[in-house]
CSV table of C-alpha atoms in Angstrom, one decimal:
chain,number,residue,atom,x,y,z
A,1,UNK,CA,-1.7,35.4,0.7
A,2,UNK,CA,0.0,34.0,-2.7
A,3,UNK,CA,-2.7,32.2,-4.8
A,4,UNK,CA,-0.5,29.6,-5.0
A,5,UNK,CA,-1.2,28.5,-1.6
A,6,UNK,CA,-3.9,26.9,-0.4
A,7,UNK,CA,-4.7,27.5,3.2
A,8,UNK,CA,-7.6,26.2,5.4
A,9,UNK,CA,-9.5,28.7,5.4
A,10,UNK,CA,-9.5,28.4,1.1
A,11,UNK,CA,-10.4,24.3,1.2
A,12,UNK,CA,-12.8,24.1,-1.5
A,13,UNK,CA,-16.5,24.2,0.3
A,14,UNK,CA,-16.9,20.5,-2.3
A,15,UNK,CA,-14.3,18.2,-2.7
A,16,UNK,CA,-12.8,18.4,-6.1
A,17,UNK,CA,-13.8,14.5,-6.7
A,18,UNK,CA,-12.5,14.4,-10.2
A,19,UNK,CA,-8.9,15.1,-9.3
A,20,UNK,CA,-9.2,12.1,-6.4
A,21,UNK,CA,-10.8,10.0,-8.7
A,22,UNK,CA,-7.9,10.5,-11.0
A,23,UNK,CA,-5.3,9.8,-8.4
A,24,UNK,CA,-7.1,7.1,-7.8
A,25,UNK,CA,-6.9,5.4,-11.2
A,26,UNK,CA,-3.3,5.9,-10.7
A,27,UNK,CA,-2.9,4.0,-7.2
A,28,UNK,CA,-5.0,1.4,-8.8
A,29,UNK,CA,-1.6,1.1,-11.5
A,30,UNK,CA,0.6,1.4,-8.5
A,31,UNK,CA,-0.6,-1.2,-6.4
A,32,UNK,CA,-1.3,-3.6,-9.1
A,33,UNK,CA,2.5,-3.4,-10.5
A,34,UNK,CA,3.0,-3.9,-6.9
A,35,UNK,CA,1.1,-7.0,-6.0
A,36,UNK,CA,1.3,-8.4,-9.5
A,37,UNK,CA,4.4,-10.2,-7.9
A,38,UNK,CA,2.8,-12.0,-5.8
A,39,UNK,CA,1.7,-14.5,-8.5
A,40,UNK,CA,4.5,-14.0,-10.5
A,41,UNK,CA,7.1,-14.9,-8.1
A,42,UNK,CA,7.4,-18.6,-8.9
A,43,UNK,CA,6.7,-18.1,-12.8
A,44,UNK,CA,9.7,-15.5,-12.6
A,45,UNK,CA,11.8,-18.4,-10.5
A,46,UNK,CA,10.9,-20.9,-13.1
A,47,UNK,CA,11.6,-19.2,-16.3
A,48,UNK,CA,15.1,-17.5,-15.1
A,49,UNK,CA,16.0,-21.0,-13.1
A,50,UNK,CA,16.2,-20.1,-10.2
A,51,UNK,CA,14.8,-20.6,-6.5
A,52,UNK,CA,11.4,-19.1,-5.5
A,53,UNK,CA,13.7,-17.4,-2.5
A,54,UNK,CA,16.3,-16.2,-4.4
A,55,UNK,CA,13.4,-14.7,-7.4
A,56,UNK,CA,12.1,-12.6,-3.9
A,57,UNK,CA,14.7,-10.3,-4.3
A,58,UNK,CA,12.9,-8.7,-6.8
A,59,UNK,CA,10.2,-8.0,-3.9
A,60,UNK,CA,12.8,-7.2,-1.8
A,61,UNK,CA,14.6,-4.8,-4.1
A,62,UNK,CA,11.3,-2.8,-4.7
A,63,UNK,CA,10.6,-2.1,-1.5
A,64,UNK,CA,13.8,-1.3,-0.5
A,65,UNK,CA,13.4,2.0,-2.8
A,66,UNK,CA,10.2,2.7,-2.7
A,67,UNK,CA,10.9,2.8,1.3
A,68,UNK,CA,13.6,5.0,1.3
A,69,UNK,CA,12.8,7.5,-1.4
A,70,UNK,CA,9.6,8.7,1.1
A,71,UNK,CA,12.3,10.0,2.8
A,72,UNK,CA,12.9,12.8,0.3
A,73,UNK,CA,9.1,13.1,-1.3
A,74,UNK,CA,7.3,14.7,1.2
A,75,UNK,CA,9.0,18.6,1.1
A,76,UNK,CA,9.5,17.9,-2.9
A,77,UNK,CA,5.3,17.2,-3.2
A,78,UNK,CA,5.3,20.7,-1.0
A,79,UNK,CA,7.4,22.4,-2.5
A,80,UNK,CA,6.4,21.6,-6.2
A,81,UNK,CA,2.9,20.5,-6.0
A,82,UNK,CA,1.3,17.2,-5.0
A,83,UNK,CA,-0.5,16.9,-8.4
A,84,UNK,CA,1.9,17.6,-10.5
A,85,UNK,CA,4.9,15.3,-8.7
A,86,UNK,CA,2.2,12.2,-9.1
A,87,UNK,CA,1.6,12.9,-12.5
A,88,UNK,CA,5.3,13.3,-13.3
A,89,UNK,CA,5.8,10.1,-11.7
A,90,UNK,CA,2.9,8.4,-13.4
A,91,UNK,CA,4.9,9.2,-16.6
A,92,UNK,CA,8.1,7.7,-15.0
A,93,UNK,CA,6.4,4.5,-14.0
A,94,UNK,CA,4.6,3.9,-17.2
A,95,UNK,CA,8.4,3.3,-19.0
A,96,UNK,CA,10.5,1.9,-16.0
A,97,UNK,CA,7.2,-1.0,-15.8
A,98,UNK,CA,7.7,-1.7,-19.2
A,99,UNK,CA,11.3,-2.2,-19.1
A,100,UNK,CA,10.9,-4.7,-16.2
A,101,UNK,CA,9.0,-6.8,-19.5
A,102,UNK,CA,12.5,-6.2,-21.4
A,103,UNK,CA,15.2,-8.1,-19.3
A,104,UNK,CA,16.4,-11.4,-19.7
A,105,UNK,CA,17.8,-12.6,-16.3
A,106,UNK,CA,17.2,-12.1,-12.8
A,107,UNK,CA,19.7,-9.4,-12.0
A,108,UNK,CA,19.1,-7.0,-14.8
A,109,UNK,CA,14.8,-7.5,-13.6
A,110,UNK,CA,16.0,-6.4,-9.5
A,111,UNK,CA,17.6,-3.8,-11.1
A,112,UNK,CA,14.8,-2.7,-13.1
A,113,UNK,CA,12.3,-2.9,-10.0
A,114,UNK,CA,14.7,-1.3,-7.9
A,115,UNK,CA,14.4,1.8,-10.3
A,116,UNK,CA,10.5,1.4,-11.0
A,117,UNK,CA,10.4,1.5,-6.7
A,118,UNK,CA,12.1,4.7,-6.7
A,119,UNK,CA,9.1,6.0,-9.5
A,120,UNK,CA,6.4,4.7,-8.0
A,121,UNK,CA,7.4,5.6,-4.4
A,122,UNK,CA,5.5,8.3,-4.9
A,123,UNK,CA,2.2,7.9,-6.0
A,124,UNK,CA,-0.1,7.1,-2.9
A,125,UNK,CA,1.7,8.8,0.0
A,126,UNK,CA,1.9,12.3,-2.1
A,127,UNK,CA,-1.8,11.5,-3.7
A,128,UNK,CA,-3.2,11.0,0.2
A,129,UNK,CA,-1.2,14.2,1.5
A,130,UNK,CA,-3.2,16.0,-1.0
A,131,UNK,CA,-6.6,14.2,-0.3
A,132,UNK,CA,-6.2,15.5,3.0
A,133,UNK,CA,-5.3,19.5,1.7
A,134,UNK,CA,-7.8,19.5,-0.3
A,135,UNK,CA,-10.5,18.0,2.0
A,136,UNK,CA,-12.2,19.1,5.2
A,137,UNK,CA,-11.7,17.0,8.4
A,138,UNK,CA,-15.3,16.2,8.8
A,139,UNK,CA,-15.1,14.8,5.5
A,140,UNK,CA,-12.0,13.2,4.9
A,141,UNK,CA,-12.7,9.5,6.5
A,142,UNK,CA,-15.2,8.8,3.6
A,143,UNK,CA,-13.2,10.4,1.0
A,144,UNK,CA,-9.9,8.3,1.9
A,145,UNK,CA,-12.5,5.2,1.8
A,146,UNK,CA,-13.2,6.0,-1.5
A,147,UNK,CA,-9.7,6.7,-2.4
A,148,UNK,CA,-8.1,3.7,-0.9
A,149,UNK,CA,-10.6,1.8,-3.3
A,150,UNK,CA,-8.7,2.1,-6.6
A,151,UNK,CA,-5.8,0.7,-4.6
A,152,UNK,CA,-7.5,-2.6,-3.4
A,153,UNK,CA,-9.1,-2.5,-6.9
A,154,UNK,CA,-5.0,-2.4,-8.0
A,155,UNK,CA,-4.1,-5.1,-5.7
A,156,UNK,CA,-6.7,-7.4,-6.5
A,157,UNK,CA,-6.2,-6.7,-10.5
A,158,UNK,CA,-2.5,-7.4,-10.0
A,159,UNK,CA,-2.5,-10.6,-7.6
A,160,UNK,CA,-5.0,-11.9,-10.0
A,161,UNK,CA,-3.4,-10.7,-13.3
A,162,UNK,CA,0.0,-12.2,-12.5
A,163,UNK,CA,-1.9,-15.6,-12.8
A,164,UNK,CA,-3.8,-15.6,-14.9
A,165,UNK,CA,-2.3,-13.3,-17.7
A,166,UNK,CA,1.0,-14.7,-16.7
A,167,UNK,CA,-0.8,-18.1,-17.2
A,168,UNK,CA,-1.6,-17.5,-20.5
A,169,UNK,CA,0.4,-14.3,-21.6
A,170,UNK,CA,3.4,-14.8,-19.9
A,171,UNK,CA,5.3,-12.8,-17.0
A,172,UNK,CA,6.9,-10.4,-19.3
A,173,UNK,CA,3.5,-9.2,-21.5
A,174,UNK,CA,2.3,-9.0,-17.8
A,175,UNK,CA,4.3,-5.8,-17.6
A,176,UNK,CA,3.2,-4.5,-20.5
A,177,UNK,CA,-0.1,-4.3,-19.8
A,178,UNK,CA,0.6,-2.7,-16.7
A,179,UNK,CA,2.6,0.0,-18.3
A,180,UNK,CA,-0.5,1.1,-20.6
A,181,UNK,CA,-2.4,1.2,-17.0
A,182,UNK,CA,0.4,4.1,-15.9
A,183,UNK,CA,0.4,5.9,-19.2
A,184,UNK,CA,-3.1,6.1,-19.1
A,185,UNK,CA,-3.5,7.1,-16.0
A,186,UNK,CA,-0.7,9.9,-16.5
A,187,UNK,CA,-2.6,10.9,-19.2
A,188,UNK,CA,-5.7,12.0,-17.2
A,189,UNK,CA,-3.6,13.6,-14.5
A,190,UNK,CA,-1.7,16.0,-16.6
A,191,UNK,CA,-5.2,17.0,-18.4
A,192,UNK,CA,-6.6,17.5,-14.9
A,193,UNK,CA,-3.3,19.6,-14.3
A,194,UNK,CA,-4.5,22.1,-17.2
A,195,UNK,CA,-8.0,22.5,-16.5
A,196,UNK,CA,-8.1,22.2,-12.7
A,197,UNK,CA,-5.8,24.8,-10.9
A,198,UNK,CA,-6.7,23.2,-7.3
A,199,UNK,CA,-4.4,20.8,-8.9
A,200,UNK,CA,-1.7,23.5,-9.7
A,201,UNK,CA,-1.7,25.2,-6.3
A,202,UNK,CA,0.9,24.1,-3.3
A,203,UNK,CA,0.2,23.9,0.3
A,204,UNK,CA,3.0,26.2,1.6
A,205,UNK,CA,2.5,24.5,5.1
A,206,UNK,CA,5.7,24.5,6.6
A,207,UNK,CA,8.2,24.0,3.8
A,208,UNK,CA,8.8,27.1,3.4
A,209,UNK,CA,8.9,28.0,7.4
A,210,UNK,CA,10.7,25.0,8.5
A,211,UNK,CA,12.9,23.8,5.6
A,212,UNK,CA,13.3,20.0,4.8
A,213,UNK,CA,14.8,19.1,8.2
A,214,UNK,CA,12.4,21.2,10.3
A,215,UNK,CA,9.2,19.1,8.1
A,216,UNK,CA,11.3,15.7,9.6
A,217,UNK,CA,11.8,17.3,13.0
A,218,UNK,CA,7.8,17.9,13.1
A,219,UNK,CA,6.6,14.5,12.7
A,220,UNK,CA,9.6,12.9,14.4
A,221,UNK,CA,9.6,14.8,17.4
A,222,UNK,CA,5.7,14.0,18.3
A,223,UNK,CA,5.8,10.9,20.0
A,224,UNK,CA,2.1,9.8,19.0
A,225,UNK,CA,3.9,9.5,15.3
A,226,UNK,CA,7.3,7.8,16.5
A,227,UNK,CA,4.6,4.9,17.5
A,228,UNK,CA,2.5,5.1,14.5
A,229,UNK,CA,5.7,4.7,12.5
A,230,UNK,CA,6.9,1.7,14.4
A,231,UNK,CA,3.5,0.1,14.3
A,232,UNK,CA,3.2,-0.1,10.3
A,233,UNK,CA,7.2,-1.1,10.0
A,234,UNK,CA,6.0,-4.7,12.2
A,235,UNK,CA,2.8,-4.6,10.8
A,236,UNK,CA,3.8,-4.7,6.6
A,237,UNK,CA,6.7,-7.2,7.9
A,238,UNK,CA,4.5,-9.6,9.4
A,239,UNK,CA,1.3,-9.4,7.4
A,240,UNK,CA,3.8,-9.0,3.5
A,241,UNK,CA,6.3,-11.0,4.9
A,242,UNK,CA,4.0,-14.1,4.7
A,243,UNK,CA,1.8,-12.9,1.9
A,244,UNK,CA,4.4,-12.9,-0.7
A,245,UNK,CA,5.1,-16.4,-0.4
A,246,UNK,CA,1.5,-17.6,-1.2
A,247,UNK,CA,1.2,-18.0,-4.6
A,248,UNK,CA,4.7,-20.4,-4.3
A,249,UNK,CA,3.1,-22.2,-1.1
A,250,UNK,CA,-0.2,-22.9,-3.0
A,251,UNK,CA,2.2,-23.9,-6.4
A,252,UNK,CA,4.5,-26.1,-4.5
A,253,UNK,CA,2.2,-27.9,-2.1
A,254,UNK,CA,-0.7,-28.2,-3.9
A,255,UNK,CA,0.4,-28.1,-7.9
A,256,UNK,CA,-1.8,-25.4,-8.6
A,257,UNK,CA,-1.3,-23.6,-12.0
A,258,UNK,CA,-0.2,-20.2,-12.3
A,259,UNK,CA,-3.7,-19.2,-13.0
A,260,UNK,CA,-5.6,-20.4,-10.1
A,261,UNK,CA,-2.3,-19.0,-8.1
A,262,UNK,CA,-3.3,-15.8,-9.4
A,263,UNK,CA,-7.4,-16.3,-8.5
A,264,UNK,CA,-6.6,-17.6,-4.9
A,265,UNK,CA,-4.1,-14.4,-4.1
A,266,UNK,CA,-6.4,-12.0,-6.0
A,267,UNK,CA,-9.0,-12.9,-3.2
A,268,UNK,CA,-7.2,-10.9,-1.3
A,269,UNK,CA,-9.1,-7.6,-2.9
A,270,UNK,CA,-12.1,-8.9,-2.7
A,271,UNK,CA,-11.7,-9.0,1.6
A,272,UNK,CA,-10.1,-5.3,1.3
A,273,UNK,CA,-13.7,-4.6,-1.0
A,274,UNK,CA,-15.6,-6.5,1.8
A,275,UNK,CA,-13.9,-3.8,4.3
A,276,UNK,CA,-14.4,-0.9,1.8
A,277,UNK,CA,-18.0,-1.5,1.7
A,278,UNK,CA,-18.5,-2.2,5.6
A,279,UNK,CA,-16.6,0.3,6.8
A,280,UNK,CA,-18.8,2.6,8.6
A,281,UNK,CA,-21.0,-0.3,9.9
A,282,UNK,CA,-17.5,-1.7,10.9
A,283,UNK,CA,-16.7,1.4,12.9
A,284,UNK,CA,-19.9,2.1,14.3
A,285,UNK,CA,-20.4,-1.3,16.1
A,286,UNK,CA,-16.6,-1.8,16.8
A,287,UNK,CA,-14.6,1.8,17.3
A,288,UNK,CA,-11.7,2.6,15.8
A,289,UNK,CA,-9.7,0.4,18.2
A,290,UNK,CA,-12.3,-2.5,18.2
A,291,UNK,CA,-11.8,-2.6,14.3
A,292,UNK,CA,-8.1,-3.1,14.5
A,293,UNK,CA,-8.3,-5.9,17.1
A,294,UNK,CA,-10.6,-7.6,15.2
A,295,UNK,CA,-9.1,-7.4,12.1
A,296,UNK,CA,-5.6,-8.9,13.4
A,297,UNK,CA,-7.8,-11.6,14.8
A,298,UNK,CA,-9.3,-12.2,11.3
A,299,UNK,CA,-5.9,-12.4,10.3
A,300,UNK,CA,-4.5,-14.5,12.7
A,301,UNK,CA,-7.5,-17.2,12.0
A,302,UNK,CA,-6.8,-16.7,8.4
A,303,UNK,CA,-2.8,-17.5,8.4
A,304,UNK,CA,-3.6,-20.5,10.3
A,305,UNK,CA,-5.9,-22.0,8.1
A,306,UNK,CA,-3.8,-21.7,4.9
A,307,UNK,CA,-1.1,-23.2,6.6
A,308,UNK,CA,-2.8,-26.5,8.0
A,309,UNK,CA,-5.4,-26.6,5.2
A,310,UNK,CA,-6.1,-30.0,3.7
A,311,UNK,CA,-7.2,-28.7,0.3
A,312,UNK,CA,-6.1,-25.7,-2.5
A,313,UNK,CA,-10.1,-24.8,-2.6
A,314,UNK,CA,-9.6,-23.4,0.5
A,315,UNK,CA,-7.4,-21.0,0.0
A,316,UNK,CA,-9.0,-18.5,-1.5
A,317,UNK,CA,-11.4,-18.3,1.5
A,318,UNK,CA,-8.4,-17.7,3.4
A,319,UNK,CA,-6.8,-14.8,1.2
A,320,UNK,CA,-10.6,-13.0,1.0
A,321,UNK,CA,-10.3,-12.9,4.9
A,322,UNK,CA,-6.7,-11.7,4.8
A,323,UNK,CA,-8.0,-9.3,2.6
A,324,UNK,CA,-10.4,-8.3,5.2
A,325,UNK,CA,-8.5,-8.6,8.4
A,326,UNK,CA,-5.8,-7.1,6.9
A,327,UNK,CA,-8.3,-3.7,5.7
A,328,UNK,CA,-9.6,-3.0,9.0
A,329,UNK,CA,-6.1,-3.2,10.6
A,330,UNK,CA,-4.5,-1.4,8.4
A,331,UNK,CA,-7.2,1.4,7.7
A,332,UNK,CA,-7.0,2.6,11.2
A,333,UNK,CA,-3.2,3.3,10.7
A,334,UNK,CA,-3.5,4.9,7.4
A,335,UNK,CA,-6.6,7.2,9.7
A,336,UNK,CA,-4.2,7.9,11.9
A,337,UNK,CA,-1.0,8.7,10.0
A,338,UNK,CA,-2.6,11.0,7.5
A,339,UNK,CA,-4.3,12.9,10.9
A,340,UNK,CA,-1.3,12.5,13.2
A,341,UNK,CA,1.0,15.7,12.1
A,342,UNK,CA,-1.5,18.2,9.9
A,343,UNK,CA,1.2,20.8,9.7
A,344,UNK,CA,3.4,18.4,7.9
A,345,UNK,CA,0.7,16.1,6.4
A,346,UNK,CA,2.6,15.7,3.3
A,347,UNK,CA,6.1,14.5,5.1
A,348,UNK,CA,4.3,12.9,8.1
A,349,UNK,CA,2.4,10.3,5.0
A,350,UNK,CA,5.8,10.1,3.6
A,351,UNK,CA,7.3,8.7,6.2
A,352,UNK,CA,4.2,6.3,6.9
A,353,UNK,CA,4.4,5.0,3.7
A,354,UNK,CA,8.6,4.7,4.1
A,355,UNK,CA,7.8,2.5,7.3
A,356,UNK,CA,5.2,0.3,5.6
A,357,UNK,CA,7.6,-0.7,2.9
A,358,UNK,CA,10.8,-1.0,4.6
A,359,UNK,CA,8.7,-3.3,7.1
A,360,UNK,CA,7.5,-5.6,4.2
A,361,UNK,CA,11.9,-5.5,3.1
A,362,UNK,CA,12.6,-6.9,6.3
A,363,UNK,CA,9.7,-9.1,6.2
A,364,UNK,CA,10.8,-10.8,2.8
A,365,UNK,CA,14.0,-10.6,2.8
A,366,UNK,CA,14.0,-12.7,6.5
A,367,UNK,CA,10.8,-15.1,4.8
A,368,UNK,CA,13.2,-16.2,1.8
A,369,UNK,CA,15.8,-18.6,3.4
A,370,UNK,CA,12.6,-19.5,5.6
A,371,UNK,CA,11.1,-20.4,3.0
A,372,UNK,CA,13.4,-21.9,0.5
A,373,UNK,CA,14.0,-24.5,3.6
A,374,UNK,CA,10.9,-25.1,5.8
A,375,UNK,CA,8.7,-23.8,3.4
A,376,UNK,CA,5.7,-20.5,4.1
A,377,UNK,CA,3.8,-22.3,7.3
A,378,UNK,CA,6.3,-21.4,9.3
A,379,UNK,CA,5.4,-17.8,8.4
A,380,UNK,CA,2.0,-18.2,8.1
A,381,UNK,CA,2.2,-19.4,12.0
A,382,UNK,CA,4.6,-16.4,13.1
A,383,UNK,CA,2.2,-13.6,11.5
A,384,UNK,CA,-0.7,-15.1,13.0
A,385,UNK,CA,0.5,-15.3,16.5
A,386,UNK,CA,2.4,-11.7,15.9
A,387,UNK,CA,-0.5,-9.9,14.4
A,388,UNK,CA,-3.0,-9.6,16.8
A,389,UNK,CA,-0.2,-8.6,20.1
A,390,UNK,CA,0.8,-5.5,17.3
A,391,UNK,CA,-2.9,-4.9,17.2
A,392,UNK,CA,-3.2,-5.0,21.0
A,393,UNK,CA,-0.3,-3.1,21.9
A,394,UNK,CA,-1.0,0.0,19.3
A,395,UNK,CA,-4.7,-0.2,20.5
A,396,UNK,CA,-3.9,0.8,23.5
A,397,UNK,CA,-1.4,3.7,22.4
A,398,UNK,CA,-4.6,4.8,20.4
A,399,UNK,CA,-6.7,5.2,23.2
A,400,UNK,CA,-4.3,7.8,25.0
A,401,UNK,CA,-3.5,9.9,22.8
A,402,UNK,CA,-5.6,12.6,22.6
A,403,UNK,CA,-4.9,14.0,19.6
A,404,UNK,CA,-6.5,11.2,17.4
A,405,UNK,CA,-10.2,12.6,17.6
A,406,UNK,CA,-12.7,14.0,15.0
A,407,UNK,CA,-12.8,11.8,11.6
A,408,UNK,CA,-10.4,9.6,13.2
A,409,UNK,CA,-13.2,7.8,14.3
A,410,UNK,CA,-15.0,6.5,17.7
A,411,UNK,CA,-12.1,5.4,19.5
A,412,UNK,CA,-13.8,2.3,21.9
């Protein structure tokens, strides 16, 4: 067997946590230049003089790359190595972010997150294929929970950031900042390249055998995954589709400055810390299944009260229980999809991660006119009654298939 492929029988007998913690300092940049616009959006829409649902776009034209380019990254992270592809786009990231700091009207920024989409794309889908190469099964529950803390850690840093440094700094020194997070976090990765050589090693599984359309054929043609897929697409257009609009809603209605916008949203990762934290007492009383149920339950509570709330103080009770609903919903799906085609992990995440954010596309783009007319309760309403059938309906698909067993978790 070549030594650069690693094989199951060669998984390292303990988890190189280093390398994951390192991956996870750079989905903690990812997500944070992610959700930073969900305070920024009406700062952005007042400074360039425009509507909060035509600013979206800039939401909408993120996702629209960062959706489609998982349809290419899975093979490539195969075929070149996971590590290295993440740190090369670390490195990417860190100048397209800062660039996003450099335009000067609303076209010129869509086109700059359009590109920085296309960069960071890559980052948590390729980072979470390699979790799972490089861990055992029995283990690799826990060690995603750990993983998938830098992220919420990311969100609730950039939700909370885009108000309150925005507040003070402004939108565009907002970017800045969050540049240095990417090169610094590039930084780390490419040391970890030179001194690690788990981190230089490819997994060989089937991209050689199969070639880039047999990796698609393998996911796509399993019919467990085909439902997993369409689960996340509703799921990020309903649950981001009203989320983005939040900061604006609590601006507009309530006259709240942009930093207590950015407070109230960036309660949001304290819920997904609350999940982070609770997660095997979660799945030990609840099951797998029971956990997801809930959770769109929490949600569907939570959307409610934001929209009929009397007063802004509220509202960031509301986002920490979004937070939290949203964590125990969407965990069991991220479980699932990095379990659901092991011989492709690497395009099977890919694709999960391509579903997730052409879900929150459709999501925004169909919230802006919404929005810009009726305002975000309408949305908050339609996610709330929406969520929990979604949960419901994939629950059930859960429980028969087979498949999903082992760290996927007890399945009641």
């Amino acid at each position: 067997m070549p030594a650069s492929i690693i094989s199951a029988a060669a998984l390292p007998e303990k988890t190189p946590t280093r390398s994951i913690i390192l991956l996870a300092v750079a989905g903690f940049a990812s997500q944070a230049q992610v959700r930073v616009m969900d305070s920024l959006l009406p700062q952005i829409a007042a400074d360039l003089h425009t509507t909060v649902g035509d600013a979206a776009m800039v939401v909408t034209a993120y996702a629209v790359t960062h959706g489609s380019i998982q349809l290419v990254i899975g093979p490539v992270g195969d075929r070149f190595g996971k590590y290295r592809t993440v740190a090369l786009m670390c490195a990417i990231g860190a100048i397209l972010v800062a660039v996003c700091g450099m335009v000067s009207t609303l076209p010129q920024l869509a086109l700059a997150r359009l590109a920085t989409g296309a960069a960071g794309g890559w980052i948590i889908p390729i980072s979470m294929a390699y979790v799972g190469d490089v861990t055992p099964r029995d283990r690799l529950q826990p060690i995603l929970a750990r993983y998938l803390t830098g992220q919420i850690l990311g969100q609730l840093f950039g939700q909370a950031a885009g108000g309150v440094l925005g507040n003070y700094l402004g939108w565009r020194n907002v970017f800045f900042v969050l540049a240095g997070m990417f090169a610094i976090a590039s930084i780390g990765l490419v040391i970890e390249l030179a001194v690690n050589p788990v981190t230089r090693k490819t997994t060989g599984r089937g991209t050689g055998a199969r070639g880039f359309v047999g990796e698609y054929a393998a996911v796509l043609s399993n019919p467990f995954a085909r439902i997993v897929l369409i689960a996340s697409f509703f799921e990020f257009a309903l649950m981001w589709g009203a989320f983005a609009y939040i900061g604006a809603y609590l601006h507009l209605r309530f006259g709240l400055n942009f930093a207590l916008v950015g407070v109230a949203v960036g309660c949001f990762g304290i819920g997904g810390l609350f999940y982070a934290g609770l997660v095997k007492v979660l799945v030990g009383g609840l099951g797998q299944i029971g956990v997801a149920i809930t959770g769109a339950f929490v949600l569907a509570l939570a959307y409610v009260g934001l929209a009929v709330t009397p007063a802004w103080w509220l509202a960031p009770m509301a986002t920490t229980a979004i937070g939290l609903g949203f964590y125990m919903l969407h965990n069991t799906l991220q479980t699932t999809a990095t379990l659901m085609t092991p011989e492709a992990r690497g395009t099977a995440v890919a694709l999960f991660s391509s579903a997730l954010y052409l879900g929150q596309t459709a999501g925004v783009t169909a919230g802006a006119p919404v929005v810009d007319r009726f305002g975000a309760a309408p949305l908050f309403l339609t996610a709330a009654a929406a969520l929990p059938i979604l949960a419901i309906w994939f629950g059930g698909k859960l429980k028969r298939n087979r498949r999903v067993e082992g760290p996927a978790g007890n399945l009641r």
